[in-house]
Structure formats: C-alpha cells, structure tokens
Coordinates of C-alpha atoms and ligand atoms in Angstrom, one line a residue:
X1 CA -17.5 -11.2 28.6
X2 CA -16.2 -7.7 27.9
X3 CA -13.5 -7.0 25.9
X4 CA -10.1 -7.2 26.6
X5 CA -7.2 -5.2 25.7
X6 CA -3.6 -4.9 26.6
X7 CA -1.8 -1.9 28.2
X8 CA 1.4 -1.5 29.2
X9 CA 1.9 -4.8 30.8
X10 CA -1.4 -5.4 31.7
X11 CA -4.5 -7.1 30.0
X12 CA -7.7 -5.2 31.4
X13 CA -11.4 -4.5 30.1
X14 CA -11.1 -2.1 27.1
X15 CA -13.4 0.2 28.7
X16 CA -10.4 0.8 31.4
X17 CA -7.6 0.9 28.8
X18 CA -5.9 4.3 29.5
X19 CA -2.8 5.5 29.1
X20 CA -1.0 8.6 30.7
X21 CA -1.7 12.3 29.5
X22 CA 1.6 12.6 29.5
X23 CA 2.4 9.7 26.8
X24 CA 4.1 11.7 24.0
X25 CA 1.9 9.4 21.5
X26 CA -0.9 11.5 22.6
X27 CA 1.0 14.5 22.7
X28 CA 3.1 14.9 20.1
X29 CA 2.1 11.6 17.8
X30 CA 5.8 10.1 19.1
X31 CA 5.0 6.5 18.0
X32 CA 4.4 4.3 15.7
X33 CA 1.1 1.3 14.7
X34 CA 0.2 -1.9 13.1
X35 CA -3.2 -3.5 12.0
X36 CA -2.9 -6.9 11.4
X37 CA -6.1 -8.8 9.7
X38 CA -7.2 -11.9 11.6
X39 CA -8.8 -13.6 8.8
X40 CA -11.2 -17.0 10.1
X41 CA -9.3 -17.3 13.3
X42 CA -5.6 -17.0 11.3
X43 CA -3.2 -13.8 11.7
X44 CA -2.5 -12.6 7.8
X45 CA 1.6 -12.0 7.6
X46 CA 2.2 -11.4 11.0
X47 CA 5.8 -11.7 10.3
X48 CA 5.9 -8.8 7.6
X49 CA 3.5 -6.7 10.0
X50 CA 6.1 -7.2 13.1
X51 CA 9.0 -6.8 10.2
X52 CA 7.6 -3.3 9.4
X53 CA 7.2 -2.3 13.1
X54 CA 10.5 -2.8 13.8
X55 CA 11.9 -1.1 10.9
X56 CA 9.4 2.4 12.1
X57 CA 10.4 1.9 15.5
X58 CA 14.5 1.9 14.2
X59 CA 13.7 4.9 12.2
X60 CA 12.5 6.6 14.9
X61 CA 15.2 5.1 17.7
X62 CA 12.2 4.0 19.8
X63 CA 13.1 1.2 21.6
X64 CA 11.1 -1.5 21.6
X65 CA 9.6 -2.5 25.0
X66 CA 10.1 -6.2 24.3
X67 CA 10.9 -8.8 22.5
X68 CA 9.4 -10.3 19.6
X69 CA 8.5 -13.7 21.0
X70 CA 6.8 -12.4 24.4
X71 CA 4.5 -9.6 22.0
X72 CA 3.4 -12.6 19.6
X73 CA 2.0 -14.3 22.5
X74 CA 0.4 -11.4 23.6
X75 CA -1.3 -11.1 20.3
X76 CA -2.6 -14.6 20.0
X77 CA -3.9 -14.0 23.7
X78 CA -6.2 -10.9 22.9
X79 CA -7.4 -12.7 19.6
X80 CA -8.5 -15.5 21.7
X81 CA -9.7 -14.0 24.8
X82 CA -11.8 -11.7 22.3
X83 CA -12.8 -14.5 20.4
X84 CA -11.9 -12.4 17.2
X85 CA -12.6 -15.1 14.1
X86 CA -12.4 -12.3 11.9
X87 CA -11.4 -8.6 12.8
X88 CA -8.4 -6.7 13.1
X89 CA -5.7 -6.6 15.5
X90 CA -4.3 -3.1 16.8
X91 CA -0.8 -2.8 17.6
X92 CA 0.7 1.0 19.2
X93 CA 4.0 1.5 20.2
X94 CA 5.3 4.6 21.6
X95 CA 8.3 6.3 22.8
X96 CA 6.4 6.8 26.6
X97 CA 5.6 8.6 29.1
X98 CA 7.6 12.1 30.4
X99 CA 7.8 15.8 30.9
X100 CA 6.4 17.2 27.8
X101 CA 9.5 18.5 26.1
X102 CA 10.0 17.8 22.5
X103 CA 13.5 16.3 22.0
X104 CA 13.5 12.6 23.0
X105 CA 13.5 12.4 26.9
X106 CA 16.6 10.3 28.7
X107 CA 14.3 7.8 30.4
X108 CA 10.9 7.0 29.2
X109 CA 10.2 3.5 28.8
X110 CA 8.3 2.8 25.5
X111 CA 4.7 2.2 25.7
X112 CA 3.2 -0.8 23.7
X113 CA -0.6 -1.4 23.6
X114 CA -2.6 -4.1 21.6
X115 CA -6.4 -4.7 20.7
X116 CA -8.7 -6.7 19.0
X117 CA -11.8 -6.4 17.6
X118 CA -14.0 -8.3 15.4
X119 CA -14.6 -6.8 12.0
X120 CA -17.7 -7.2 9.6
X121 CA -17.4 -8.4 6.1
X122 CA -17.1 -6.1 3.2
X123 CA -20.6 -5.1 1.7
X124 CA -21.7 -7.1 -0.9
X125 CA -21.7 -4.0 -3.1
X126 CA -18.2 -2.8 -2.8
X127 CA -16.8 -5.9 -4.4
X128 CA -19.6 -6.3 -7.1
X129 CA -19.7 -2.9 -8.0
X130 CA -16.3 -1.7 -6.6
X131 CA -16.0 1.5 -4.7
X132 CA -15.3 5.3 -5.7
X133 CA -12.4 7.1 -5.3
X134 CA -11.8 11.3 -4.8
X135 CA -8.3 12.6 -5.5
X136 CA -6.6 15.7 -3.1
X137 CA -3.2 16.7 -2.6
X138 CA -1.1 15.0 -1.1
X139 CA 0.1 17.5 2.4
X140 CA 1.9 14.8 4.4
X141 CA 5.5 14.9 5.6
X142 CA 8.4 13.9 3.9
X143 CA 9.0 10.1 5.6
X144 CA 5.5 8.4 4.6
X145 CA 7.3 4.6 4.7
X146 CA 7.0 5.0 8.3
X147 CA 3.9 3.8 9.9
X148 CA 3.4 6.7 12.4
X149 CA 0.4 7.4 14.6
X150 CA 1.0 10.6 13.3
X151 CA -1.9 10.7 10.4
X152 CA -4.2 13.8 10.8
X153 CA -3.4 14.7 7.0
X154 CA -4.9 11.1 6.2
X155 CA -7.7 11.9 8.8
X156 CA -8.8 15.1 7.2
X157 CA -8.2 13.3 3.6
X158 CA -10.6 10.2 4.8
X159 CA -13.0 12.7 6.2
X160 CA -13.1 14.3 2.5
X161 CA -14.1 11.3 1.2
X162 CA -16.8 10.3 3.4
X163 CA -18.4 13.4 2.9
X164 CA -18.0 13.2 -1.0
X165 CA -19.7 9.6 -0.7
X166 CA -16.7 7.7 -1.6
X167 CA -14.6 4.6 -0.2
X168 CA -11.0 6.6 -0.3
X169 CA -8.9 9.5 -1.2
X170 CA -6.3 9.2 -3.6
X171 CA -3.2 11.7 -2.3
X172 CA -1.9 13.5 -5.4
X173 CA 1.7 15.1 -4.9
X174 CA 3.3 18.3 -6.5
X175 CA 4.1 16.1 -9.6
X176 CA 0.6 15.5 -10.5
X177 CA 1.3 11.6 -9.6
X178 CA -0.7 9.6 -7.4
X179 CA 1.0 8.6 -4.2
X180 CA -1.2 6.2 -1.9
X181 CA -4.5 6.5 -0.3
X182 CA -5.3 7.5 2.9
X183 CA -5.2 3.9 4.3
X184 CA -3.9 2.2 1.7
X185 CA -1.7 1.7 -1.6
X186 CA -2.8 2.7 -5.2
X187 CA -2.9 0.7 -8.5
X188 CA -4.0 0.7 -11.5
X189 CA -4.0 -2.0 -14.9
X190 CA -3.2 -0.9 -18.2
X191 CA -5.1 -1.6 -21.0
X192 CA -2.2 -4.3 -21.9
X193 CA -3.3 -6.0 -18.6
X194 CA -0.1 -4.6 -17.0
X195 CA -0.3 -3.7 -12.9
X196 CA 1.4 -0.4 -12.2
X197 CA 1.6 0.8 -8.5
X198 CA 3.8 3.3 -7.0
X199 CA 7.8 2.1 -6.7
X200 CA 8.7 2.4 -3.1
X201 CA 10.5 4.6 -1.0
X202 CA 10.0 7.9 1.5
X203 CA 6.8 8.6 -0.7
X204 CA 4.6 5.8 0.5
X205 CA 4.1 3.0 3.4
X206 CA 5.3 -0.2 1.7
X207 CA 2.1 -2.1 2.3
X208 CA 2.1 -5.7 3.8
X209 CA -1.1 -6.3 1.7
X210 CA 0.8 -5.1 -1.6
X211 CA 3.6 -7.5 -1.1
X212 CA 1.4 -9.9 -0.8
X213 CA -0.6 -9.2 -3.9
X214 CA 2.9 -8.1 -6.1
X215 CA 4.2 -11.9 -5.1
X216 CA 0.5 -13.5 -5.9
X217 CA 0.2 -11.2 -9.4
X218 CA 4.5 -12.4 -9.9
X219 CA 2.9 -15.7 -9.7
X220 CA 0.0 -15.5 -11.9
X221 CA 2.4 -14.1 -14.7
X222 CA 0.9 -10.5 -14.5
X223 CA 3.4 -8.3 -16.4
X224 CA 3.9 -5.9 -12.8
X225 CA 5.6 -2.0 -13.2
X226 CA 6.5 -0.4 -10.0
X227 CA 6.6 2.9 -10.7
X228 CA 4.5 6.2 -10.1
X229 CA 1.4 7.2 -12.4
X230 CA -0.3 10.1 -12.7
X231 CA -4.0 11.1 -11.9
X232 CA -4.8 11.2 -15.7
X233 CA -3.3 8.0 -16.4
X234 CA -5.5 6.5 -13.5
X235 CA -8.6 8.1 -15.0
X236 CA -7.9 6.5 -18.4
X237 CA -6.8 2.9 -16.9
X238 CA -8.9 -0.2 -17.4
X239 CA -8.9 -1.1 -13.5
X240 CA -8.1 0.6 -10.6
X241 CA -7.9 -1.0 -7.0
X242 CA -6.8 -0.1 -3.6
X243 CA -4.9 -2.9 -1.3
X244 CA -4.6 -2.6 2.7
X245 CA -4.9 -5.1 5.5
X246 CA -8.6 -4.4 6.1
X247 CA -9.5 -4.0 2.5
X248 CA -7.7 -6.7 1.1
X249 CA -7.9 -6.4 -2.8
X250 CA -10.7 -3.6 -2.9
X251 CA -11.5 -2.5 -6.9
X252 CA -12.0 1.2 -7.5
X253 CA -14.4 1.7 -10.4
X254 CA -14.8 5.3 -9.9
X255 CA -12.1 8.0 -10.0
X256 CA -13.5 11.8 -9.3
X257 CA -16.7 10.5 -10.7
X258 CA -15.2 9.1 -13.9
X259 CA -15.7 5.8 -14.6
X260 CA -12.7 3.4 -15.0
X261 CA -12.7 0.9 -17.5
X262 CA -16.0 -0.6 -18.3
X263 CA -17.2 0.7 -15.3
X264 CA -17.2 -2.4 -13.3
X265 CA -14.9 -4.4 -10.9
X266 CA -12.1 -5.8 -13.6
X267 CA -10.7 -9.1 -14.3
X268 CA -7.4 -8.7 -12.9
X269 CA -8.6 -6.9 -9.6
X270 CA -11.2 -9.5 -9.3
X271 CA -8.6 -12.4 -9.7
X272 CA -6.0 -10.9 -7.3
X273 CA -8.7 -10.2 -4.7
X274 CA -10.1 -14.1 -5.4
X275 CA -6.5 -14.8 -5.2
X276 CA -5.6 -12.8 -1.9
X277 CA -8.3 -13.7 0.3
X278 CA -7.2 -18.1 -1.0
X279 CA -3.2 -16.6 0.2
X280 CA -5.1 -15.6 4.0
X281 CA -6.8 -18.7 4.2
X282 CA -3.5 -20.7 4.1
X283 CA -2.2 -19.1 7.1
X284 CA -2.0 -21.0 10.4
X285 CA -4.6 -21.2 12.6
X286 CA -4.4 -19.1 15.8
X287 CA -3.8 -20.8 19.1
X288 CA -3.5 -19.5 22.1
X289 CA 0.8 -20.0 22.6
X290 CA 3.2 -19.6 20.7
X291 CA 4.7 -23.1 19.5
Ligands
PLP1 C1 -1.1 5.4 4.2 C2 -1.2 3.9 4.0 N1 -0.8 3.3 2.9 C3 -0.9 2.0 2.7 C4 -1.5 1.2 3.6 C5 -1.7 -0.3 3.4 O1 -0.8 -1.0 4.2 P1 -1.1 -2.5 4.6 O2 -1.3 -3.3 3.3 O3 0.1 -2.9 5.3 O4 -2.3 -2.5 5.4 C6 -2.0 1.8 4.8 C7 -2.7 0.9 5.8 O5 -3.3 1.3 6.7 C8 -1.9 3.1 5.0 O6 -2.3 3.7 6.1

C-alpha cells in the first residue's frame, strides 16, 4: 500500500500530495508546523503539540482551517492508514493560497496538510556515546517561540553541522549565550547536578519535549534553573544534552570538539532520557477515532 497523506481536505497517495504555487507557505514561508512523535503506536503530548499550534497560528492571525476535534481524527487516520508504530507525524498549516502580494490577502482560506512516516530508532552509538555538537551564531529573527515553516537559518545551521560530522548546531547569540539548537532545545548540568536550560520567551521555541523532561526532572528532585548560559559555561559543564520530539533526551558529549564532562553520556541525561522514553510509553494507544 503506498503512503498516504492528507491535503487540503483530501487524503491521497503521498506521491500526489501537491499544493498550489501560489500557497504563500511556499512563497513567502506564511505558515506555521508541528512534529509530533508516534512512539509504539501512541501519539507523545498531542495535546501540548496542538496547544502550541494554536498559539503560532494566533501570533500570526492565521486562522485555523478547522477545529481541533475533526484534525485529531485526521491524525489518528494517517497514523493508521500508514501503519506508523513508530515515526513522526507532520503537521503544516498555512495562511493559503492567493495573488502573491505580501500583506495578508482578504480571502485565502488556510491550508492544513498532515503526514506520517515511520522513523528508525536512534543509533546505538548516539546514546552510548552521545553525540557532538558545533556552535554558530545565532542569525534568526526576532520571534523564535513561533514554530514557523520559516527555518532557512536553522537549514543552513544543520547543514554546518553535518558537514562538520556532528549531530547539531548550537545557535550562539550577540551575548555570547547559547540559545537552542537547530531543531531542538539546549541544556546543560552543573557540576552540583543542577539542569540549566534557557528561560523562555521570544528567544527560543518552548519545546514540547522540554516540558516534558522539566516536569519528569521536577519530579525526580533535580535542582532545575531556567535561565540562559553561555558557550563557555557549556564547555566546562559536566553534561550537556539536547531535547526535541524526534530526539527525545539526546546527550551531547562533545562541544566544538571539547569533551564535556567525563566524556561520556552522564547520569542525569541518561536518567531523564530512561525516564522520558518510560513518560511516552504511558500514552494511549492510537486508534483509529477519536473516543
Ligand atoms: C528550533 C527548535 N527548538 C526546539 C525544538 C524542540 O521542540 P519539541 O521538543 O517540541 O520538538 C525544535 C523542534 O523541532 C526546534 O525546531
């Protein structure tokens, strides 16, 4: 069976999934994007994902092609109709189609599309030996806690990375302090055992995945500090991890080469990545309708 994705009230094969050259997401990046884990056939905080879609489409007065009931069931469809057990869920929404024209036009209907795929597991490697780390300026806009479609400065910063070997680019702003990767949030543990990642606000995307992992680390009695830290302090930490929807709890054991802490995945990260991937297996299982 080929795949199948959803477009604009329709569910056809993903090799026909098209939308109109005229979409201002294609032209102008006018819209806004979810991925939600599907974790052994269960949807991982589908509420917060559909939370923080809401709150980007608001920020952006898109309004959202329907309501939240009707775009659930939709979801659940394409995980089962792609028989997804694990993988990742794609959701776009943007503000339609119309004569190219940059202020918003009077009539477009927004455009939502959703797709599934099937993911493979980490590699063995990345969680024994944790993954590296570069570290280049941060050169994105100004509103960051929106999840926009609009991402070339995180695709030119992932590309940096890849080509450097390494799993993810740290973005480093004017102050010198560490702002979020490319794809996901930054953290670091002190040598007290402390978590530090960056406080929230315009600066960052407040990650579903580091809620997730503030709450499980609030309940392990990990002292937690929400505030910003700097590239140096990072270097000199005793862990370092990344957090995102596809990485989970991810530990970064290399920053610009140096190696953090002892070198190896730590403690903490390993017991808040142990502990996340326990909070995703509590989830519900997936059926096909909506209760
Ligand atoms: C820039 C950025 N920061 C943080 C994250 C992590 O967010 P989440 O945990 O919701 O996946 C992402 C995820 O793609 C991201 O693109």
């Amino acid at each position: 069976m080929s795949r199948i994705a959803y477009v604009d009230g329709r569910y056809v094969p993903h090799s026909h999934a098209q939308v109109s050259m005229d979409d201002r997401g294609y032209q102008f990046a006018d819209g806004v994007y979810e991925v939600v884990t599907i974790r052994q056939k269960r949807m991982v905080d589908e509420l917060g994902h559909l939370a923080r879609l809401d709150r980007s489409l608001r920020e952006l007065e898109i309004e959202r092609p329907m309501k939240e009931r009707p775009m659930r069931q939709i979801m659940r469809r394409l995980v089962t109709l792609n028989k997804v057990e694990n993988g990742i869920l794609y959701i776009q929404i943007t503000r339609g189609v119309a004569r190219r024209d940059h202020a918003f036009p009077a009539d477009a209907n927004a455009v939502l599309v959703v797709s599934a795929r099937p993911t493979r597991p980490h590699p063995a490697a990345y969680i024994e030996d944790g993954v590296s780390v570069i570290s280049i300026p941060d050169i994105r806009w100004a509103r960051r806690d929106i999840k926009s479609t609009s991402l070339l400065p995180n695709v030119l910063g992932k590309q940096q990375a890849v080509e450097a070997g390494a799993f993810e680019a740290w973005m480093v702003d004017d102050a010198g302090d560490v702002t979020e990767g490319t794809a996901s949030n930054a953290w670091i543990v002190t040598k007290e055992g402390h978590i530090i990642t960056r406080n929230l606000g315009t600066e960052i995307l407040s990650g579903i995945t580091r809620l997730a992992v503030l709450k499980i680390a609030q309940e392990s009695q990990i002292k937690i500090v929400e505030r910003s830290f700097t590239l140096e302090e990072a270097k000199q930490a005793a862990e370092a991890f990344v957090t995102s929807a596809s990485a989970f709890v991810m530990p970064v054991t290399q920053i610009d080469g140096s190696a953090i802490g002892a070198g190896k995945p730590g403690p903490i990260s390993q017991k808040l990545r142990a502990a996340y991937i326990a909070f995703m297996e509590l989830e519900p299982l997936i059926s096909n309708e909506l209760e």
